[in-house]
PDB file of C-alpha atoms in Angstrom:
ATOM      1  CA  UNK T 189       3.552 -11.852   3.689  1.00 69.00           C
ATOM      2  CA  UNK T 190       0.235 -10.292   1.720  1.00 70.00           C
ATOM      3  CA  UNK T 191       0.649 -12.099  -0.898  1.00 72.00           C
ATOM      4  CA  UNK T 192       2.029 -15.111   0.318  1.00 72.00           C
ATOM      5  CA  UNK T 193      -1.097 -15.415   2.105  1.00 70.00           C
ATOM      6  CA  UNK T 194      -3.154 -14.508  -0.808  1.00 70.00           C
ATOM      7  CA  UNK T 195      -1.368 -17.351  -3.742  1.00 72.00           C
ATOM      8  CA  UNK T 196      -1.658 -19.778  -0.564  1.00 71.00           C
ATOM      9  CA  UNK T 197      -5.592 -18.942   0.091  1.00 70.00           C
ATOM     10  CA  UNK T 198      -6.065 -19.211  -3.626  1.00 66.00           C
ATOM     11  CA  UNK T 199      -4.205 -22.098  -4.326  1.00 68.00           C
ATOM     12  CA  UNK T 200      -5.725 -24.116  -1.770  1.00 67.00           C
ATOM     13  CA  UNK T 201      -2.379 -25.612  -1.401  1.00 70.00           C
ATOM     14  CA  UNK T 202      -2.601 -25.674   2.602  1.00 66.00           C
ATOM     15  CA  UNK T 203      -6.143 -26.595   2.932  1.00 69.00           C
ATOM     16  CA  UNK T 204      -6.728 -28.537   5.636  1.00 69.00           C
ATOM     17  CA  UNK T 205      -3.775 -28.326   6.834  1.00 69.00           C
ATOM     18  CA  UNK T 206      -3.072 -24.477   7.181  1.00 64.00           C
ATOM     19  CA  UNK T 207      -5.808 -21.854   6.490  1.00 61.00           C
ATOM     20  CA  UNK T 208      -4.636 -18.285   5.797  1.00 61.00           C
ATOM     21  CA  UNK T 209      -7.942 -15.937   5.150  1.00 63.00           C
ATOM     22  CA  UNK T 210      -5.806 -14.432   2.230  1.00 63.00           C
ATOM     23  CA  UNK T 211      -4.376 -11.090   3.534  1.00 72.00           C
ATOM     24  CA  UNK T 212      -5.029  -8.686   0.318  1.00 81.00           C
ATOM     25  CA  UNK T 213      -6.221  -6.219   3.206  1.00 83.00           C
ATOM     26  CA  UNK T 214      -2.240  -6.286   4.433  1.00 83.00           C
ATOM     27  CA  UNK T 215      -1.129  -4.586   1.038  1.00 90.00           C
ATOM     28  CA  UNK T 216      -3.031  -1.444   2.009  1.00 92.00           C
ATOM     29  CA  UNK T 217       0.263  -0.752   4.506  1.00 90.00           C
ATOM     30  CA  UNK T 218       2.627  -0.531   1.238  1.00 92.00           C
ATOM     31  CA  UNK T 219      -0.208   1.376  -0.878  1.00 94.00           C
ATOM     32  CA  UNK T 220      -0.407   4.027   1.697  1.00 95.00           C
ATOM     33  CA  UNK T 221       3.647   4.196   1.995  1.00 95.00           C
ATOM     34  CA  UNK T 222       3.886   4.661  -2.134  1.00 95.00           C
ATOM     35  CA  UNK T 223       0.979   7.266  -1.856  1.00 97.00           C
ATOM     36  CA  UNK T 224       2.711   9.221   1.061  1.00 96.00           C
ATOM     37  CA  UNK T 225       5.803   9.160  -1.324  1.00 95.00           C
ATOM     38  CA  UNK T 226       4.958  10.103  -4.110  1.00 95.00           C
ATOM     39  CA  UNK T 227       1.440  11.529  -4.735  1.00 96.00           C
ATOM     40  CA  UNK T 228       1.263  13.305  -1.009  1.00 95.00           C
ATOM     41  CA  UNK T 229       5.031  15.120  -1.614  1.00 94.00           C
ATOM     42  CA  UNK T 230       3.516  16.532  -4.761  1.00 96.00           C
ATOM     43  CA  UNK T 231       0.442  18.047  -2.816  1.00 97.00           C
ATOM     44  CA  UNK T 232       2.883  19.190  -0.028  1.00 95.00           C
ATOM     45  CA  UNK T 233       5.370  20.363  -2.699  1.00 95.00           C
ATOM     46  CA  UNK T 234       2.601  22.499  -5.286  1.00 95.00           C
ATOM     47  CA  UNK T 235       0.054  22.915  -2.339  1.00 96.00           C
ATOM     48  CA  UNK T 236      -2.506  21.258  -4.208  1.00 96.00           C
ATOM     49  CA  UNK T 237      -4.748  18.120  -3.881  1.00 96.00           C
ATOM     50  CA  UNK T 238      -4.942  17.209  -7.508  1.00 96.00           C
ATOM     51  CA  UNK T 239      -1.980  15.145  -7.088  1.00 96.00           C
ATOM     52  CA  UNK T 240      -3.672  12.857  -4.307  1.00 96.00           C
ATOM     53  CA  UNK T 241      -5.214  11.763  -7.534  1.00 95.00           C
ATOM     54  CA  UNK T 242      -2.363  10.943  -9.268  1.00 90.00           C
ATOM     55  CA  UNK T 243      -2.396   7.321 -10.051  1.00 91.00           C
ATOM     56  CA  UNK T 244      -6.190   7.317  -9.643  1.00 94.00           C
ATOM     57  CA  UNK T 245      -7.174   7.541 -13.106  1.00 94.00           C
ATOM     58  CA  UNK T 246      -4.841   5.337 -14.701  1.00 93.00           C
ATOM     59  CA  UNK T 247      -5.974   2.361 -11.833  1.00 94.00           C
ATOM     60  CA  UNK T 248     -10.068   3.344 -12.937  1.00 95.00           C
ATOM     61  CA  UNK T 249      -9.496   2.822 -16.600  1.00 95.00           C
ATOM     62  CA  UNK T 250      -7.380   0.074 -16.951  1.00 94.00           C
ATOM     63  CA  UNK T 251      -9.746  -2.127 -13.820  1.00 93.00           C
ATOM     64  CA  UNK T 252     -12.650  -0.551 -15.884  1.00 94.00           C
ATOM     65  CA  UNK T 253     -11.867  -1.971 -19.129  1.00 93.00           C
ATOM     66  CA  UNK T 254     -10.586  -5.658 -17.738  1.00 91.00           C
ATOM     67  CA  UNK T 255     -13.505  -5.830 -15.288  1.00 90.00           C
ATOM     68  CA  UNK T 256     -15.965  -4.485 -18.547  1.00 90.00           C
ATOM     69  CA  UNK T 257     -14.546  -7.667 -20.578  1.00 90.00           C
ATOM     70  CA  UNK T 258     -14.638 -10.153 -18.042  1.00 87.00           C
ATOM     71  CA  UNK T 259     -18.349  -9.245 -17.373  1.00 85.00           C
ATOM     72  CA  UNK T 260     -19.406  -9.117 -21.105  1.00 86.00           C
ATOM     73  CA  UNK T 261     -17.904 -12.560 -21.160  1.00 84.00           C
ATOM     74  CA  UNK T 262     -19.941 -13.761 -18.149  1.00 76.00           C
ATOM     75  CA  UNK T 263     -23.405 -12.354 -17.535  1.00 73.00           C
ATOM     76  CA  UNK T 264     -23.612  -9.023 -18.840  1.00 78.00           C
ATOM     77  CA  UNK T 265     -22.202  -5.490 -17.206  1.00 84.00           C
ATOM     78  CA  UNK T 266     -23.213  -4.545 -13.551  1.00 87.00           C
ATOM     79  CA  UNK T 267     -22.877  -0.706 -12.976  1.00 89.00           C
ATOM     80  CA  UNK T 268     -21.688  -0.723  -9.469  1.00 90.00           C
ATOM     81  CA  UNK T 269     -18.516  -3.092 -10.405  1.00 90.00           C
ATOM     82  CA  UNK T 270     -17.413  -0.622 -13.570  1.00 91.00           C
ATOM     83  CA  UNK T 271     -18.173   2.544 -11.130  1.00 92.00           C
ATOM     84  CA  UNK T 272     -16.241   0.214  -8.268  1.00 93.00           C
ATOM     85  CA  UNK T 273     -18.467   1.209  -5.505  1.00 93.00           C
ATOM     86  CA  UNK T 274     -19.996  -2.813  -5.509  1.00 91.00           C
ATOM     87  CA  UNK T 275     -18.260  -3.070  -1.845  1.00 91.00           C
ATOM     88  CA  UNK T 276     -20.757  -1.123  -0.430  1.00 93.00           C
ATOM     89  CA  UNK T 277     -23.687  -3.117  -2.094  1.00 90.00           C
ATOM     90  CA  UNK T 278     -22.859  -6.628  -2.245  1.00 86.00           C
ATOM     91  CA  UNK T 279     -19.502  -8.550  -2.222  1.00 75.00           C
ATOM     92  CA  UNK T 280     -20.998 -10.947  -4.932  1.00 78.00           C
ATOM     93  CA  UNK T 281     -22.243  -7.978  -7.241  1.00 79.00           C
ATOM     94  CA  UNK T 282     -21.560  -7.955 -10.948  1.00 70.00           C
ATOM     95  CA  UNK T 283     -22.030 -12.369 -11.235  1.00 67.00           C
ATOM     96  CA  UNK T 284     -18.622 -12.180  -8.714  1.00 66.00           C
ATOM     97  CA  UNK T 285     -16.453 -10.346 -11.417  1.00 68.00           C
ATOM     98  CA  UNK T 286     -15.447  -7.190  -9.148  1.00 73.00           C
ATOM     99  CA  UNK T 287     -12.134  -6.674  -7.116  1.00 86.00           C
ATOM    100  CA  UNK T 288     -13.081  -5.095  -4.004  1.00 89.00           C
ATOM    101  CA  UNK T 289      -9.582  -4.183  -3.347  1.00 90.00           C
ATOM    102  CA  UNK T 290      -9.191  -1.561  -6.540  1.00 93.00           C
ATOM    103  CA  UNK T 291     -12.702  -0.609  -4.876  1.00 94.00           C
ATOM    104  CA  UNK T 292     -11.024   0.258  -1.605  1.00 95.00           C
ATOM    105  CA  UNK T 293      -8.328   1.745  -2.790  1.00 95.00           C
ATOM    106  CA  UNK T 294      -9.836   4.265  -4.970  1.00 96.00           C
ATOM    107  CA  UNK T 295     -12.571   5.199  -2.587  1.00 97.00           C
ATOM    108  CA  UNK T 296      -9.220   5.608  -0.030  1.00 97.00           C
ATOM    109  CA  UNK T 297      -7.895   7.986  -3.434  1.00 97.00           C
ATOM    110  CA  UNK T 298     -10.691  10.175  -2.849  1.00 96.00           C
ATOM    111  CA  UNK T 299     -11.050  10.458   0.763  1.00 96.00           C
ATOM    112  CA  UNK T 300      -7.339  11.657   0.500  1.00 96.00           C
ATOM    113  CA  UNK T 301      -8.231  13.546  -1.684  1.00 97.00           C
ATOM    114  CA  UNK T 302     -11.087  15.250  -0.021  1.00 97.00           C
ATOM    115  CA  UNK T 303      -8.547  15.981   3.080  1.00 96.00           C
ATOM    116  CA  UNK T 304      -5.824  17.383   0.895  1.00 96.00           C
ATOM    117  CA  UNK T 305      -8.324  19.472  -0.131  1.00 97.00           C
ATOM    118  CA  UNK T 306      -8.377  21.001   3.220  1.00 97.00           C
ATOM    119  CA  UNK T 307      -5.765  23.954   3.186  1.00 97.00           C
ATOM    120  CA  UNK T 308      -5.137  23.590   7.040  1.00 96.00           C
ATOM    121  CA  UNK T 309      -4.814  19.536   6.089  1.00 96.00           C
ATOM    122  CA  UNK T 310      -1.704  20.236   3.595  1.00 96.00           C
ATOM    123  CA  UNK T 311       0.268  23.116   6.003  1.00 96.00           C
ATOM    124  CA  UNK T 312      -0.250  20.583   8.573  1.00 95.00           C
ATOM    125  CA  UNK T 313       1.160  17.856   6.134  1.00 94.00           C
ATOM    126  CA  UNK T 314       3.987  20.280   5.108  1.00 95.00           C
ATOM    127  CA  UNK T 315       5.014  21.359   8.434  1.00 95.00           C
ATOM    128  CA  UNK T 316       4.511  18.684  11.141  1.00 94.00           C
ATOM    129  CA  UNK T 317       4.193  15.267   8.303  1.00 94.00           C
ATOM    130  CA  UNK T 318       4.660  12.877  10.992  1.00 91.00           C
ATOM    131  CA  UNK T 319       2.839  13.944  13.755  1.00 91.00           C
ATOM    132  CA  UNK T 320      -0.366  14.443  11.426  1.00 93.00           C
ATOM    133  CA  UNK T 321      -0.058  11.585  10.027  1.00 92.00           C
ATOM    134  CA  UNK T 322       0.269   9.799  13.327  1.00 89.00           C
ATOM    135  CA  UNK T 323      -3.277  11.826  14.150  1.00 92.00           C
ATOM    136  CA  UNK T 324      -4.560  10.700  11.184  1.00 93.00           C
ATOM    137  CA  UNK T 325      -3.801   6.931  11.963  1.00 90.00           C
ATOM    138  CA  UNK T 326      -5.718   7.353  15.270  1.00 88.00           C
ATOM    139  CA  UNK T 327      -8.649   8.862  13.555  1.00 93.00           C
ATOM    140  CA  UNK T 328      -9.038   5.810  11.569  1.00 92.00           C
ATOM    141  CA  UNK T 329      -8.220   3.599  14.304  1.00 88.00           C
ATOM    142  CA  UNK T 330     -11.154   5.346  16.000  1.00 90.00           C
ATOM    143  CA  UNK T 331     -13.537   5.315  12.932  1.00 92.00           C
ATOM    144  CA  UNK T 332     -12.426   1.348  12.590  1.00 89.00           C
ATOM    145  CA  UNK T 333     -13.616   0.210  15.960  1.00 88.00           C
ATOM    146  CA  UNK T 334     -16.844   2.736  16.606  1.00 91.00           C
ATOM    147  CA  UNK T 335     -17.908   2.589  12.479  1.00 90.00           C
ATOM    148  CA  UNK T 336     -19.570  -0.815  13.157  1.00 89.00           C
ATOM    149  CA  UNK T 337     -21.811   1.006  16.105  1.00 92.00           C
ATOM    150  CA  UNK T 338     -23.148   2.974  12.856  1.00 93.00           C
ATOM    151  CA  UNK T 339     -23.159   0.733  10.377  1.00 93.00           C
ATOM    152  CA  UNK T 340     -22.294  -2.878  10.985  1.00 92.00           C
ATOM    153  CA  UNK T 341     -20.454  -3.838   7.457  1.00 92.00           C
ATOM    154  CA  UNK T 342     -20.307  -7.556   8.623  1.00 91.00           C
ATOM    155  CA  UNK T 343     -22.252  -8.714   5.851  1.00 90.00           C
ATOM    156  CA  UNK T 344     -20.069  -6.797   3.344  1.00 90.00           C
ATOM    157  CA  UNK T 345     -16.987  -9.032   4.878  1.00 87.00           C
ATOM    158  CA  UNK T 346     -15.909  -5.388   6.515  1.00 90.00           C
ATOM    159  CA  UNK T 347     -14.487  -4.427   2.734  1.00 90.00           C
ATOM    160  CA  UNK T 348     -15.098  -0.440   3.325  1.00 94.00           C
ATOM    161  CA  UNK T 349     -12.609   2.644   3.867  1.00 95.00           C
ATOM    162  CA  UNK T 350     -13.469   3.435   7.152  1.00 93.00           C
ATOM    163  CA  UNK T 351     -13.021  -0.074   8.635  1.00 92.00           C
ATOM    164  CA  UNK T 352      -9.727  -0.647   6.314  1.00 91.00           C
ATOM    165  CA  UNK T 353      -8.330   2.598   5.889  1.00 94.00           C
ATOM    166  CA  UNK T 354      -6.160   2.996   9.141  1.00 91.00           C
ATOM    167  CA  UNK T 355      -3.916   0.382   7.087  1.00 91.00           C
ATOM    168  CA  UNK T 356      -3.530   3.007   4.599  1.00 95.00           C
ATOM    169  CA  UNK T 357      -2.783   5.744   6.924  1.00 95.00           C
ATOM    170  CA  UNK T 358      -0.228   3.302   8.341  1.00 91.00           C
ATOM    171  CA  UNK T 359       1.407   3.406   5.427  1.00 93.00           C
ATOM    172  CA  UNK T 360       1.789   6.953   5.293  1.00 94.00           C
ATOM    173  CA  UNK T 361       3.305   7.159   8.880  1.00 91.00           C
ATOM    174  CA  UNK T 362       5.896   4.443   7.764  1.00 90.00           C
ATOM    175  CA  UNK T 363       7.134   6.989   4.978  1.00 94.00           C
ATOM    176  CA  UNK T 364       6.877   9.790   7.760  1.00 93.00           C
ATOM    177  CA  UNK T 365       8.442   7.900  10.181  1.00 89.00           C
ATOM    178  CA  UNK T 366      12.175   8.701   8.913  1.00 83.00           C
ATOM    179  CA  UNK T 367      13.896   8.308  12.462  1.00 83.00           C
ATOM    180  CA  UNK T 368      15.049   4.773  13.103  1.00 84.00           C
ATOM    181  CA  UNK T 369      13.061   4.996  16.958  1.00 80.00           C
ATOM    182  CA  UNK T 370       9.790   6.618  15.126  1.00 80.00           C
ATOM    183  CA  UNK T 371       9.914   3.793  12.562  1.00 80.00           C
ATOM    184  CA  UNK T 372      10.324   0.900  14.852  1.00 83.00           C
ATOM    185  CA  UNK T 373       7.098   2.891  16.832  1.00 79.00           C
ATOM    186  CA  UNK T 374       4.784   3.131  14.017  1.00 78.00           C
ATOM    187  CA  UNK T 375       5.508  -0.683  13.333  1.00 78.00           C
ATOM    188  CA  UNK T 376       4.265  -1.525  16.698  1.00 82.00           C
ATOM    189  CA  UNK T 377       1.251   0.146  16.446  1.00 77.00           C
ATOM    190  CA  UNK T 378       0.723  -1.004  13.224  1.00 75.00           C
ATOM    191  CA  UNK T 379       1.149  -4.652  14.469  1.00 77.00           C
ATOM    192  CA  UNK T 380      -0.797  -3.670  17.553  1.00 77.00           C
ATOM    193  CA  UNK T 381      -3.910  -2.587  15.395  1.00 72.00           C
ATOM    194  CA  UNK T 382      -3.218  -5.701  13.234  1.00 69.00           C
ATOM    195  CA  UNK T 383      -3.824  -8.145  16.024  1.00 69.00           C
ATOM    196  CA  UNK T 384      -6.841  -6.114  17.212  1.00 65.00           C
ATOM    197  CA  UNK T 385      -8.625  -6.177  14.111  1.00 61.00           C
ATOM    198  CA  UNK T 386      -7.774  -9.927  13.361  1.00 58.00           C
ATOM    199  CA  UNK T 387      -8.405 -11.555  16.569  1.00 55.00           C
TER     200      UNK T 387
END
């Protein structure tokens, strides 16, 4: 549904006649699932956080490199697009060559990473996965609707972890959620959230 909302937004093949506000944002659910399965088992499994980083550096350098040549080909290099931290200045930084999703999703990396850094954070994680990350999702949720109280991000089109990042820690209680009943419940809530946010 993501990105059938994002090639229709882009495409402009429904304009006027159906507008879909693309729906990048939605592919933070799936992100979070892949990182709970993969990199999160390894920091469970070697009680470590170095693995929250797993994929982390291979995302930087490869964005790094295409966003480097797209802006050498355009206007010259903006340091806040290469660093991918431009979400927090200006959505039009770096002459609009920047892709504020890789910018989310790395800054979501390291915030994982930061909590997985947290010893009580992985035993939690290794002995109670679901339930923490279910505490987790309600942190964000939390973070999501009080954050603009602290900082109103409005003018940054909202594009920051902690109005985005319960989607992420969705994700993660999707993996968690192995029980057919527990699955079904973190789906409503994530749909619940959804419609909040939205609306």
């Amino acid at each position: 549904l993501a990105i059938f909302g994002i090639v229709l937004n882009h495409s402009g093949m429904l304009a006027g006649r159906l507008e879909i506000d693309g729906g990048a944002w939605l592919l933070l659910i799936p992100s979070g699932y892949s990182f709970a399965r993969f990199q999160l088992q390894r920091v469970v499994n070697k009680d470590s956080p170095w693995p929250a980083l797993g994929t982390a550096p291979r995302i930087f350098v490869s964005a790094f490199l295409f966003i480097a040549l797209l802006q050498l080909r355009a206007r010259g290099l903006t340091l806040s697009t290469l660093l991918f931290y431009s979400n927090f200045i200006d959505p039009a930084a770096g002459h609009g060559v920047s892709f504020w999703f890789i910018d989310l999703l790395l800054q979501l990396y390291l915030c994982s990473f930061a909590l997985c850094a947290l010893p009580p954070v992985r035993r939690a994680l290794r002995e109670r996965p679901l339930r923490s990350s279910l505490l987790l999702l309600a942190a964000a949720a939390v973070a999501n609707k009080l954050g603009p109280h602290v900082w109103n991000t409005e003018y940054l089109y909202n594009l920051v972890p902690h109005y985005f990042g319960w989607l992420f820690v969705g994700g993660i209680c999707l993996y968690y959620a192995r029980d057919p009943k527990w699955r079904l419940a973190a789906t409503l809530v994530l749909a619940l959230l959804t419609w909040q946010v939205v609306r």
